[in-house]
mmCIF file of C-alpha atoms in Angstrom:
data_model
loop_
_atom_site.group_PDB
_atom_site.id
_atom_site.type_symbol
_atom_site.label_atom_id
_atom_site.label_comp_id
_atom_site.label_asym_id
_atom_site.label_seq_id
_atom_site.Cartn_x
_atom_site.Cartn_y
_atom_site.Cartn_z
ATOM 1 C CA MET A 1 0.140 40.647 71.463
ATOM 2 C CA LYS A 2 1.930 42.010 67.880
ATOM 3 C CA ASN A 3 5.661 43.468 68.137
ATOM 4 C CA ILE A 4 6.309 46.898 66.885
ATOM 5 C CA ASN A 5 9.994 45.734 66.306
ATOM 6 C CA GLU A 6 9.050 43.060 64.063
ATOM 7 C CA VAL A 7 8.511 44.913 61.791
ATOM 8 C CA GLU A 8 10.590 45.251 58.464
ATOM 9 C CA LEU A 9 7.538 47.353 56.839
ATOM 10 C CA PHE A 10 5.201 50.393 57.392
ATOM 11 C CA LEU A 11 2.634 51.333 55.802
ATOM 12 C CA LEU A 12 2.270 54.934 55.376
ATOM 13 C CA ASP A 13 -1.571 57.019 55.125
ATOM 14 C CA LEU A 14 -1.037 59.916 53.631
ATOM 15 C CA ASP A 15 -3.119 63.064 54.152
ATOM 16 C CA GLY A 16 -3.660 63.645 57.478
ATOM 17 C CA THR A 17 -0.846 61.053 58.415
ATOM 18 C CA VAL A 18 1.974 62.982 56.582
ATOM 19 C CA TYR A 19 0.916 65.647 54.402
ATOM 20 C CA LEU A 20 -1.856 67.602 55.076
ATOM 21 C CA GLY A 21 -3.573 68.969 51.698
ATOM 22 C CA SER A 22 -0.108 70.994 50.707
ATOM 23 C CA ASN A 23 1.207 71.002 54.152
ATOM 24 C CA GLU A 24 3.669 68.723 55.935
ATOM 25 C CA ILE A 25 3.082 67.791 59.119
ATOM 26 C CA ASP A 26 5.389 68.814 61.479
ATOM 27 C CA GLY A 27 8.167 66.218 61.309
ATOM 28 C CA ALA A 28 6.648 63.842 59.390
ATOM 29 C CA PHE A 29 9.382 64.241 56.489
ATOM 30 C CA ASP A 30 12.460 63.467 59.399
ATOM 31 C CA ALA A 31 10.098 61.049 60.849
ATOM 32 C CA VAL A 32 10.007 58.977 57.119
ATOM 33 C CA ASN A 33 13.609 59.374 56.981
ATOM 34 C CA THR A 34 14.313 57.960 60.199
ATOM 35 C CA LEU A 35 12.197 54.999 60.098
ATOM 36 C CA ARG A 36 14.832 54.039 56.743
ATOM 37 C CA LYS A 37 17.815 54.935 59.040
ATOM 38 C CA GLN A 38 16.527 52.263 61.602
ATOM 39 C CA GLY A 39 16.087 50.066 58.527
ATOM 40 C CA LYS A 40 13.010 49.272 57.853
ATOM 41 C CA ARG A 41 10.829 49.708 54.470
ATOM 42 C CA ILE A 42 8.623 52.327 53.300
ATOM 43 C CA CYS A 43 5.308 52.727 51.804
ATOM 44 C CA PHE A 44 3.085 55.306 51.428
ATOM 45 C CA LEU A 45 -0.493 53.593 51.274
ATOM 46 C CA THR A 46 -3.623 55.558 49.930
ATOM 47 C CA ASN A 47 -7.486 54.631 48.932
ATOM 48 C CA ASN A 48 -7.313 57.550 46.726
ATOM 49 C CA SER A 49 -7.664 56.225 43.020
ATOM 50 C CA SER A 50 -8.072 59.715 41.385
ATOM 51 C CA LYS A 51 -4.428 59.962 41.270
ATOM 52 C CA SER A 52 -2.155 57.736 40.271
ATOM 53 C CA GLN A 53 1.481 56.472 41.423
ATOM 54 C CA VAL A 54 3.251 58.664 39.312
ATOM 55 C CA ALA A 55 1.425 61.897 40.725
ATOM 56 C CA TYR A 56 1.904 60.957 44.577
ATOM 57 C CA GLU A 57 5.852 60.672 44.067
ATOM 58 C CA GLU A 58 5.892 63.990 42.259
ATOM 59 C CA LYS A 59 3.795 65.682 44.555
ATOM 60 C CA LEU A 60 6.064 63.898 47.392
ATOM 61 C CA ASN A 61 9.088 64.897 45.808
ATOM 62 C CA ASN A 62 8.059 68.199 45.117
ATOM 63 C CA MET A 63 7.188 68.499 49.208
ATOM 64 C CA GLY A 64 10.821 68.082 49.622
ATOM 65 C CA LEU A 65 10.806 64.113 51.023
ATOM 66 C CA THR A 66 12.516 61.749 48.646
ATOM 67 C CA VAL A 67 10.675 58.754 47.416
ATOM 68 C CA THR A 68 10.717 56.761 44.627
ATOM 69 C CA SER A 69 7.816 55.201 42.792
ATOM 70 C CA ASP A 70 8.440 51.560 44.341
ATOM 71 C CA GLU A 71 7.466 53.492 47.756
ATOM 72 C CA ILE A 72 4.489 54.390 46.431
ATOM 73 C CA TYR A 73 0.928 52.523 46.185
ATOM 74 C CA THR A 74 -2.456 53.000 45.662
ATOM 75 C CA SER A 75 -5.760 51.506 45.241
ATOM 76 C CA GLY A 76 -5.720 51.473 41.710
ATOM 77 C CA MET A 77 -2.925 49.369 41.652
ATOM 78 C CA ALA A 78 -3.951 47.026 43.707
ATOM 79 C CA ALA A 79 -7.615 47.588 41.368
ATOM 80 C CA ALA A 80 -5.821 46.459 38.689
ATOM 81 C CA GLU A 81 -3.535 44.117 40.578
ATOM 82 C CA PHE A 82 -6.719 42.268 41.295
ATOM 83 C CA LEU A 83 -8.404 42.473 37.798
ATOM 84 C CA ASN A 84 -5.780 41.163 36.033
ATOM 85 C CA LYS A 85 -6.063 38.400 38.667
ATOM 86 C CA LYS A 86 -9.257 37.364 38.831
ATOM 87 C CA TYR A 87 -11.361 38.370 35.703
ATOM 88 C CA PHE A 88 -7.902 38.222 33.531
ATOM 89 C CA GLY A 89 -8.271 38.924 30.172
ATOM 90 C CA LYS A 90 -12.397 40.720 30.644
ATOM 91 C CA LYS A 91 -12.798 43.805 30.065
ATOM 92 C CA VAL A 92 -13.482 45.945 32.091
ATOM 93 C CA PHE A 93 -15.700 49.699 32.382
ATOM 94 C CA VAL A 94 -14.194 52.565 34.511
ATOM 95 C CA LEU A 95 -16.143 55.218 36.432
ATOM 96 C CA GLY A 96 -13.069 56.627 36.784
ATOM 97 C CA THR A 97 -10.322 59.885 35.766
ATOM 98 C CA GLU A 98 -8.044 59.281 32.895
ATOM 99 C CA ALA A 99 -5.786 59.492 35.639
ATOM 100 C CA LEU A 100 -6.959 55.640 37.009
ATOM 101 C CA LYS A 101 -7.700 53.994 33.217
ATOM 102 C CA GLN A 102 -3.847 55.411 32.786
ATOM 103 C CA GLU A 103 -3.186 53.452 35.276
ATOM 104 C CA LEU A 104 -5.091 50.244 34.420
ATOM 105 C CA ILE A 105 -3.707 50.290 30.518
ATOM 106 C CA SER A 106 -0.008 50.195 32.084
ATOM 107 C CA TYR A 107 -1.155 47.094 34.167
ATOM 108 C CA ASN A 108 -3.134 45.841 29.939
ATOM 109 C CA VAL A 109 -6.143 44.998 31.652
ATOM 110 C CA PRO A 110 -8.693 45.901 28.982
ATOM 111 C CA LEU A 111 -10.502 49.367 28.593
ATOM 112 C CA SER A 112 -14.117 48.812 26.946
ATOM 113 C CA ASP A 113 -17.402 50.892 26.628
ATOM 114 C CA TYR A 114 -20.375 49.437 28.332
ATOM 115 C CA VAL A 115 -21.593 47.940 25.699
ATOM 116 C CA ASP A 116 -20.021 45.067 25.818
ATOM 117 C CA ALA A 117 -18.073 45.359 29.139
ATOM 118 C CA GLU A 118 -17.591 42.374 31.646
ATOM 119 C CA VAL A 119 -16.269 44.117 34.941
ATOM 120 C CA ALA A 120 -17.401 47.310 36.529
ATOM 121 C CA LEU A 121 -15.088 49.443 38.372
ATOM 122 C CA LEU A 122 -16.050 51.581 40.186
ATOM 123 C CA GLY A 123 -13.276 54.661 41.607
ATOM 124 C CA PHE A 124 -13.187 57.853 42.681
ATOM 125 C CA ASP A 125 -14.710 60.065 40.091
ATOM 126 C CA THR A 126 -14.218 63.850 39.840
ATOM 127 C CA GLY A 127 -15.144 64.335 36.898
ATOM 128 C CA LEU A 128 -18.480 61.901 37.008
ATOM 129 C CA THR A 129 -20.790 62.441 34.255
ATOM 130 C CA TYR A 130 -24.361 61.453 34.554
ATOM 131 C CA ASP A 131 -24.237 59.670 31.468
ATOM 132 C CA ASN A 132 -21.436 57.592 33.066
ATOM 133 C CA LEU A 133 -22.931 56.374 36.299
ATOM 134 C CA TYR A 134 -26.101 55.236 34.163
ATOM 135 C CA LYS A 135 -24.289 53.176 31.900
ATOM 136 C CA PHE A 136 -22.429 52.126 35.209
ATOM 137 C CA CYS A 137 -26.018 51.364 36.335
ATOM 138 C CA LEU A 138 -27.083 49.502 33.659
ATOM 139 C CA LEU A 139 -24.038 47.417 33.257
ATOM 140 C CA LEU A 140 -24.544 46.253 36.792
ATOM 141 C CA GLN A 141 -28.410 45.694 35.545
ATOM 142 C CA ARG A 142 -27.160 43.469 33.739
ATOM 143 C CA GLY A 143 -25.615 41.365 35.668
ATOM 144 C CA ALA A 144 -22.006 42.863 35.154
ATOM 145 C CA GLU A 145 -19.413 41.535 37.541
ATOM 146 C CA TYR A 146 -18.558 44.795 40.012
ATOM 147 C CA VAL A 147 -15.483 45.983 41.323
ATOM 148 C CA ALA A 148 -15.384 48.867 43.655
ATOM 149 C CA THR A 149 -11.238 50.708 44.544
ATOM 150 C CA HIS A 150 -12.013 51.371 47.962
ATOM 151 C CA PRO A 151 -14.652 52.467 50.204
ATOM 152 C CA ASP A 152 -14.093 56.073 51.413
ATOM 153 C CA ASN A 153 -16.631 58.190 52.320
ATOM 154 C CA VAL A 154 -15.525 61.931 52.265
ATOM 155 C CA CYS A 155 -11.666 62.599 50.365
ATOM 156 C CA PRO A 156 -10.783 65.954 52.717
ATOM 157 C CA ALA A 157 -10.065 68.840 50.588
ATOM 158 C CA PRO A 158 -9.406 72.900 51.443
ATOM 159 C CA LEU A 159 -13.122 73.843 50.784
ATOM 160 C CA GLY A 160 -14.690 71.368 52.886
ATOM 161 C CA ASP A 161 -15.073 66.986 52.092
ATOM 162 C CA MET A 162 -15.758 66.067 49.432
ATOM 163 C CA PRO A 163 -17.915 62.801 48.040
ATOM 164 C CA ASP A 164 -15.916 59.814 47.396
ATOM 165 C CA ALA A 165 -16.215 56.818 46.722
ATOM 166 C CA GLY A 166 -18.127 55.801 49.037
ATOM 167 C CA SER A 167 -20.424 57.998 48.791
ATOM 168 C CA PHE A 168 -21.020 56.628 44.980
ATOM 169 C CA ILE A 169 -21.042 53.181 46.141
ATOM 170 C CA LYS A 170 -24.164 53.922 48.632
ATOM 171 C CA MET A 171 -25.754 56.289 45.668
ATOM 172 C CA ILE A 172 -25.844 52.803 43.217
ATOM 173 C CA GLU A 173 -26.683 50.948 45.350
ATOM 174 C CA VAL A 174 -29.938 52.849 45.703
ATOM 175 C CA ALA A 175 -30.694 52.793 42.333
ATOM 176 C CA THR A 176 -29.560 48.955 41.088
ATOM 177 C CA GLY A 177 -29.846 47.228 44.772
ATOM 178 C CA ARG A 178 -26.480 46.228 44.027
ATOM 179 C CA VAL A 179 -23.112 46.759 46.199
ATOM 180 C CA PRO A 180 -19.717 46.022 45.288
ATOM 181 C CA ASP A 181 -18.629 42.531 44.776
ATOM 182 C CA TYR A 182 -15.586 43.014 45.899
ATOM 183 C CA VAL A 183 -13.328 46.409 47.291
ATOM 184 C CA CYS A 184 -9.320 45.999 46.612
ATOM 185 C CA GLY A 185 -8.134 49.113 49.242
ATOM 186 C CA LYS A 186 -7.932 49.702 52.587
ATOM 187 C CA PRO A 187 -9.651 48.044 54.855
ATOM 188 C CA TYR A 188 -10.588 44.948 52.790
ATOM 189 C CA SER A 189 -7.704 41.690 52.515
ATOM 190 C CA VAL A 190 -7.357 42.606 47.978
ATOM 191 C CA MET A 191 -4.874 45.556 49.032
ATOM 192 C CA ALA A 192 -3.513 43.610 51.713
ATOM 193 C CA ASN A 193 -2.493 40.944 50.111
ATOM 194 C CA CYS A 194 -1.146 42.697 47.040
ATOM 195 C CA ILE A 195 1.146 44.816 49.829
ATOM 196 C CA LYS A 196 2.291 40.827 50.958
ATOM 197 C CA ASP A 197 3.077 39.386 47.953
ATOM 198 C CA ARG A 198 5.059 42.915 46.684
ATOM 199 C CA PHE A 199 7.203 42.483 49.463
ATOM 200 C CA ASN A 200 7.049 38.970 50.265
ATOM 201 C CA LEU A 201 6.618 39.754 53.690
ATOM 202 C CA LYS A 202 4.484 38.458 56.305
ATOM 203 C CA SER A 203 1.581 39.877 58.567
ATOM 204 C CA ASN A 204 3.815 39.944 61.249
ATOM 205 C CA GLN A 205 6.032 42.213 59.487
ATOM 206 C CA ILE A 206 4.506 45.067 58.598
ATOM 207 C CA ALA A 207 2.372 47.497 60.217
ATOM 208 C CA MET A 208 -0.513 50.110 59.305
ATOM 209 C CA VAL A 209 -0.343 53.696 59.879
ATOM 210 C CA GLY A 210 -2.975 56.200 59.330
ATOM 211 C CA ASP A 211 -5.778 58.599 60.894
ATOM 212 C CA ARG A 212 -9.035 56.767 59.703
ATOM 213 C CA LEU A 213 -10.205 54.533 61.787
ATOM 214 C CA TYR A 214 -12.551 52.480 59.853
ATOM 215 C CA THR A 215 -9.711 52.296 56.817
ATOM 216 C CA ASP A 216 -6.173 52.544 57.933
ATOM 217 C CA ILE A 217 -6.810 50.787 61.500
ATOM 218 C CA ALA A 218 -9.346 48.435 60.421
ATOM 219 C CA PHE A 219 -6.806 48.146 58.183
ATOM 220 C CA GLY A 220 -4.321 46.862 60.278
ATOM 221 C CA ILE A 221 -6.187 45.143 62.345
ATOM 222 C CA ASN A 222 -8.733 43.061 59.494
ATOM 223 C CA ASN A 223 -4.987 41.464 57.866
ATOM 224 C CA ASP A 224 -3.804 40.948 61.580
ATOM 225 C CA PHE A 225 -0.890 43.958 60.602
ATOM 226 C CA TYR A 226 0.481 46.141 63.818
ATOM 227 C CA SER A 227 -2.047 49.356 63.630
ATOM 228 C CA VAL A 228 -0.203 52.791 64.395
ATOM 229 C CA LEU A 229 -2.880 55.683 65.041
ATOM 230 C CA VAL A 230 -1.967 59.536 64.058
ATOM 231 C CA LEU A 231 -4.300 61.802 66.275
ATOM 232 C CA SER A 232 -2.904 64.235 63.508
ATOM 233 C CA GLY A 233 -5.520 63.820 61.249
ATOM 234 C CA GLU A 234 -10.022 62.625 61.178
ATOM 235 C CA THR A 235 -9.534 60.675 64.478
ATOM 236 C CA ASP A 236 -9.432 62.506 67.748
ATOM 237 C CA GLN A 237 -9.425 60.671 71.034
ATOM 238 C CA LYS A 238 -13.121 61.145 71.659
ATOM 239 C CA MET A 239 -14.196 59.484 68.084
ATOM 240 C CA LEU A 240 -11.330 57.469 69.366
ATOM 241 C CA GLU A 241 -13.019 56.078 73.192
ATOM 242 C CA LYS A 242 -16.098 55.918 70.713
ATOM 243 C CA SER A 243 -14.389 53.356 69.056
ATOM 244 C CA ASP A 244 -15.118 49.390 68.653
ATOM 245 C CA LEU A 245 -11.492 49.504 67.212
ATOM 246 C CA SER A 246 -8.150 49.091 69.730
ATOM 247 C CA PRO A 247 -4.740 49.834 67.397
ATOM 248 C CA SER A 248 -1.892 48.233 68.699
ATOM 249 C CA LEU A 249 -0.424 52.182 69.121
ATOM 250 C CA VAL A 250 -2.286 55.206 69.511
ATOM 251 C CA ILE A 251 0.663 58.212 69.067
ATOM 252 C CA PRO A 252 0.056 61.813 68.570
ATOM 253 C CA SER A 253 1.439 61.612 65.308
ATOM 254 C CA ILE A 254 3.693 60.100 62.995
ATOM 255 C CA LYS A 255 6.583 62.375 64.434
ATOM 256 C CA GLU A 256 7.164 60.198 67.299
ATOM 257 C CA LEU A 257 6.697 57.016 65.728
ATOM 258 C CA PRO A 258 10.716 56.496 65.329
ATOM 259 C CA GLN A 259 11.052 56.208 68.808
ATOM 260 C CA LYS A 260 8.759 53.964 69.710
ATOM 261 C CA ILE A 261 11.643 51.437 67.469
ATOM 262 C CA LYS A 262 14.344 49.793 69.946
#
């Protein structure tokens, strides 16, 4: 049985776990600071590849929680590291935001138009155009390698959920018959391996804390991390009871997490 007291690194999902939109979830920031005082390392882990590491750092600091860049890790960063490892030097066509493209450039990933691209990377493209979608599908039809940053079907938004990369994946599958060869974000092993390498830790020393069953909790379970479900976001008690996923710990919110550590 996994032991929370062995955990050295807490991976914290953001929306629904630490904040909702632009509002702190009650007691979340105090909980983060208490974990730090308990000697725990923190990493804010998000599947949202439409924004950069810097953007998340600025948002949290502006909300009143002091964070450093090395405490934030996105699926876009995991994708950049994976591309450099698996497809080093190959030209990449990106269906994604300018922020994602700049993140990839900072990792020296060679970006290209679809004409000579060898890898097609699907991110959460909030400025999606039909022209770029068509180019992406043409690339897949001619056999390019297919990588996605993350599989989330929707992204929470003030007016209602936005179609996210997972929805794009399904649309592209209907058009091309292709599904990603690799998905980098939660709940898959690409991001987990990146995290273990980055922090030089073993699985039993890592905990995933989040509100979404099919990404956050599945990520913890799939990669043998300690998993903490918070009921402050997407998942409620009824959804948990209907799920076949069993978190290591279930708490109302992250506010209660520090007191679970001895």
